[in-house]
Amino acid sequence: MATKSKATKKKKKGAKTKVERRIPKIIGVMFGFFALYLAIAFISYIFTWKSDQDQVLSLSWSILMDSSISVNNWLGRLGAVASNFFFYWGFGVGSFVLIPVFIRIGYSLIKRISLLSSLDFFQKSFMSMCFIAVLSAFLFQNSSFPWGGSFGNNICYWLSNFVGQVGLTIFLIFAVVSWLIWRFNPSVEALPMAIPQGSIPISLPSFARFNIGEYFKRDEGDEVTEAPRKRSKTSIASKTQEETSNNPNSKTLRPRSVEDIFLAQDEAIPQTELAIKPSLPVQERSSDLTLELPDTMVGEPSNDHAKPFEEIELKEFGVKPSKARADIESRILESALEIAPEGEKVTPELRIQEENEKHNDQPFDPTLELSKYVPPSADLLEAYADQKVEIDREELEANKDQIIRSLLNFKIEITKIRATIGPTVTLYEIVPAPGVKISKIKNLEDDIALSLSALGIRIIAPIPGKGTIGIEVPNKKKQIVSFKEVIKSEKFQTAKMDLPLALGKTISNEVFVADLAKMPHLLIAGATGQGKSVGINAIISSILYKKHPSQVKLVLIDPKKVELFPYSQINKHFLAYLPNEEEPIVTETTKVIYTLNSLCMEMDERYDLLKQARARNLKEYNDKFIARKLNPQNGHRFMPFIVLVIDEFADLIMTAGKEVELPIARIAQLARAVGIHLIIATQRPSVNIITGVIKANFPARLAFKVTSKIDSRTILDSGGADQLIGRGDMLLSVGGNIVRLQCAFVDTPEVERIVDHIGEQQGFAEPFFLPEYVGEDSGGSAKGISASDLDDMFWDAANLVVINQHGSTSMLQRKLQLGYNRAGRIMDQLEALGVVGGAQGSKPREVLYFSEMELISLKENILNK
């Protein structure tokens, strides 16, 4: 019964998924036909409105149902009522704008594109519809045809009474001219300008000479140059540009927000020594406790008003184009719609390729195709009011006295104690008296926790590199480490790393940034609700903030299907997946196996290219390709980093076993040199999930709070993770050194704003596709199996397996009265034809067919072979 119930649930789940995928497409097609229907009705209304208006002027359902009413509209009574409603009661000829709006909605639903990406289009369409209605009503005031509809007539009537006919005329002319300037931005530099005699010509500041929407990119440490613009040779702006370009030290930058000028600087809170003496009233002992708070935002006073705009230094993310790249961009924009002699449209991608071939003497720029890409800004993130570190002197003194008293109760004396305050944990460093054994203090962990009434403490005996013993005590008032604060820090902005990860802050309140490329793989574990998913979002967001889409690709595997789905919107920017897949986020076990094997194929292909290029790693190879020392005609290409993220590894091991573990182990062992890195997370860090093979190839481990010491030892090879306080409190182990961190908090709405910002920008023509992998269970034809090769009991066995959703050799023996060898041979044939998955040891095989109809289709294919 349990097996049938499980099979029924799988069928219902599969049916529900199919319905969820098809309904939006049906609705999208419906919107398309609705747009076509309105277009025909509107066009017909122009010719038939006089005869039909009297019949359909009153809005009533009875008109649609009254068969005695005769109309001339091409689409009958419904068409006459709909067109009259939009024209007469609505926006007049401006109603035609609704047709492309409905087409856009239908297209987005069919292609499964978020409607939020078209929000700007909808806003402009609504504004255009309103303006067309008002303008039409004004131009055809005496016409009986409802050119502007009720909306246009009423607005026009109100404005004419408010500002008069002349004022309304001026207002509409101003609106049209403003729109033309905003849309086409005509150049006015060539217009003659009379300078009165005796006046002094004043040079315009550089930002006043920029066209609206013109941006510049810059690399860290690189010189910044302007993108080329067409100018009059005699103009002042041209002269200024020439002087700027001749000066190698000049820096011309695009305008940025004031927030970027003043950068936050993170400083560690100074260690505070606490005097060891009898307890005194707080007022008397305050002089013994010297606490110094750092400024959360540090910035020197700006004197930029006395400088030209070019001298203001701004810190930006992104990549700055070289001068040759700027020339290429200009020519691409001018001739993006150029028609080739054969009548073929010259696309921007083809133009980029041609221009690159013309500039073989210049370094290759991988970011050229998306040269206008703008990285996310810190404004998309939340700033939490309670992120400022507050120090409670009374709490520090009380904890100090309790630690000293607890140690004295066990006859342990100390000579010095000092505190380092972090966002959620305070580290008390003690220096024991001579002759005191460290093991005695280590064994008092629970006793000290009891005396401090703390959630849980952690003793580090001794602290590596110091002659002290550390006691980490949770703060009563915990601060949230916002992701905004971390990515705005100087340490992250100036980080020259291949794959920088802004993980959070240390217990000394310092921003912690690590390089995934140096780890080179990361294993994450933690119990449910302890911050594991937030940590994964912080890691992925760090890459999105720092890297260009051409420099890194993400392969996202989410068996839970609900954690990583927001990132599907950036599939043409940062994601990589198998070709012909509907969803860029991998969720099904079979496709996970295909994806992992595809990554192995990509890894082998990259090693072949490195061998041909005589390069030892990806960095050396890409440097040679950028320097144009490798010929693309020989198969060479610029290779981005690939980061594989698996959100719940335990589920994959339980369902697929060795089919998942073996390719992951192979990638972890070999893929570092070719720029493929793994991030694997699980909430069950048991030995059957994190095996010895996995642990051996993941030297970097990140542990959130776990439920037992055994789990802590499994993930970190030491205790401590079971004594964390949760909510982002974590331990990072790299090369045997363990660092305690508070994870940067990034909420789901913040992630959605980041991916919306990226997804709304132009992406690549097609996503980054991994090599196509054909599985061993992809069908009988691939194996060369014909109907004559199958056992006589094969179809009976297939029906039995599918109906029971249970694939095991022992079941075939028992139900069909077969011997072991024959049952095993039938099971091998079921696996070869894709009916069941691979062997999983003593566990039953996964059944890949869910209905008898699928078996019937398979049987027809085999018989017709």
mmCIF file of N, CA, C and O in Angstrom, residues 33 61 152 174 181 245 274 302 316 318 379 411 476 611 628 663 674 774:
data_model
loop_
_atom_site.group_PDB
_atom_site.id
_atom_site.type_symbol
_atom_site.label_atom_id
_atom_site.label_comp_id
_atom_site.label_asym_id
_atom_site.label_seq_id
_atom_site.Cartn_x
_atom_site.Cartn_y
_atom_site.Cartn_z
ATOM 1 N N PHE A 33 -4.198 36.101 -29.197
ATOM 2 C CA PHE A 33 -5.432 36.120 -29.992
ATOM 3 C C PHE A 33 -6.331 37.284 -29.585
ATOM 4 O O PHE A 33 -7.034 37.853 -30.423
ATOM 5 N N TRP A 61 -25.133 44.187 -20.621
ATOM 6 C CA TRP A 61 -24.977 42.811 -21.093
ATOM 7 C C TRP A 61 -26.111 42.407 -22.032
ATOM 8 O O TRP A 61 -25.960 41.493 -22.843
ATOM 9 N N GLY A 152 -9.434 61.656 -23.374
ATOM 10 C CA GLY A 152 -8.796 62.776 -24.049
ATOM 11 C C GLY A 152 -9.662 64.015 -24.057
ATOM 12 O O GLY A 152 -9.170 65.132 -23.830
ATOM 13 N N PHE A 174 5.447 71.773 -26.130
ATOM 14 C CA PHE A 174 6.546 71.512 -25.197
ATOM 15 C C PHE A 174 6.686 70.014 -24.918
ATOM 16 O O PHE A 174 7.800 69.480 -24.852
ATOM 17 N N ILE A 181 13.640 65.332 -27.672
ATOM 18 C CA ILE A 181 14.980 65.511 -27.095
ATOM 19 C C ILE A 181 15.364 64.303 -26.252
ATOM 20 O O ILE A 181 16.481 63.800 -26.311
ATOM 21 N N SER A 245 42.947 63.547 -23.816
ATOM 22 C CA SER A 245 43.507 62.303 -24.357
ATOM 23 C C SER A 245 45.011 62.363 -24.482
ATOM 24 O O SER A 245 45.698 61.365 -24.424
ATOM 25 N N LEU A 274 41.082 44.018 30.422
ATOM 26 C CA LEU A 274 40.241 44.150 31.609
ATOM 27 C C LEU A 274 41.094 43.865 32.838
ATOM 28 O O LEU A 274 41.746 42.821 32.925
ATOM 29 N N SER A 302 35.464 66.407 1.819
ATOM 30 C CA SER A 302 35.663 66.571 0.382
ATOM 31 C C SER A 302 35.920 68.021 0.046
ATOM 32 O O SER A 302 35.289 68.922 0.573
ATOM 33 N N GLU A 316 34.629 51.946 -8.527
ATOM 34 C CA GLU A 316 33.569 51.271 -9.260
ATOM 35 C C GLU A 316 33.908 49.793 -9.409
ATOM 36 O O GLU A 316 35.058 49.393 -9.387
ATOM 37 N N GLY A 318 33.309 46.462 -12.072
ATOM 38 C CA GLY A 318 33.181 46.318 -13.515
ATOM 39 C C GLY A 318 34.521 46.388 -14.215
ATOM 40 O O GLY A 318 35.583 46.436 -13.615
ATOM 41 N N ASP A 379 22.738 50.031 -3.537
ATOM 42 C CA ASP A 379 21.416 50.577 -3.231
ATOM 43 C C ASP A 379 20.320 49.516 -3.290
ATOM 44 O O ASP A 379 19.225 49.737 -2.762
ATOM 45 N N LYS A 411 40.600 26.253 41.319
ATOM 46 C CA LYS A 411 42.003 26.528 41.650
ATOM 47 C C LYS A 411 42.855 26.768 40.412
ATOM 48 O O LYS A 411 43.983 26.284 40.298
ATOM 49 N N LYS A 476 24.620 39.328 24.528
ATOM 50 C CA LYS A 476 23.181 39.377 24.789
ATOM 51 C C LYS A 476 22.458 40.157 23.703
ATOM 52 O O LYS A 476 21.337 39.839 23.323
ATOM 53 N N LYS A 611 46.607 21.768 -22.849
ATOM 54 C CA LYS A 611 47.752 21.015 -23.359
ATOM 55 C C LYS A 611 48.231 21.595 -24.687
ATOM 56 O O LYS A 611 49.441 21.757 -24.901
ATOM 57 N N ARG A 628 46.127 37.271 -27.779
ATOM 58 C CA ARG A 628 45.966 36.795 -29.165
ATOM 59 C C ARG A 628 47.126 35.888 -29.592
ATOM 60 O O ARG A 628 47.575 35.932 -30.734
ATOM 61 N N PRO A 663 31.273 11.350 -10.319
ATOM 62 C CA PRO A 663 31.660 12.535 -11.100
ATOM 63 C C PRO A 663 32.047 13.721 -10.229
ATOM 64 O O PRO A 663 32.933 14.494 -10.606
ATOM 65 N N VAL A 674 41.532 23.990 -14.315
ATOM 66 C CA VAL A 674 40.782 24.488 -15.470
ATOM 67 C C VAL A 674 39.635 25.402 -15.051
ATOM 68 O O VAL A 674 38.747 25.696 -15.845
ATOM 69 N N VAL A 774 24.839 12.254 -23.423
ATOM 70 C CA VAL A 774 23.841 11.229 -23.710
ATOM 71 C C VAL A 774 24.015 10.117 -22.694
ATOM 72 O O VAL A 774 25.052 9.454 -22.660
#
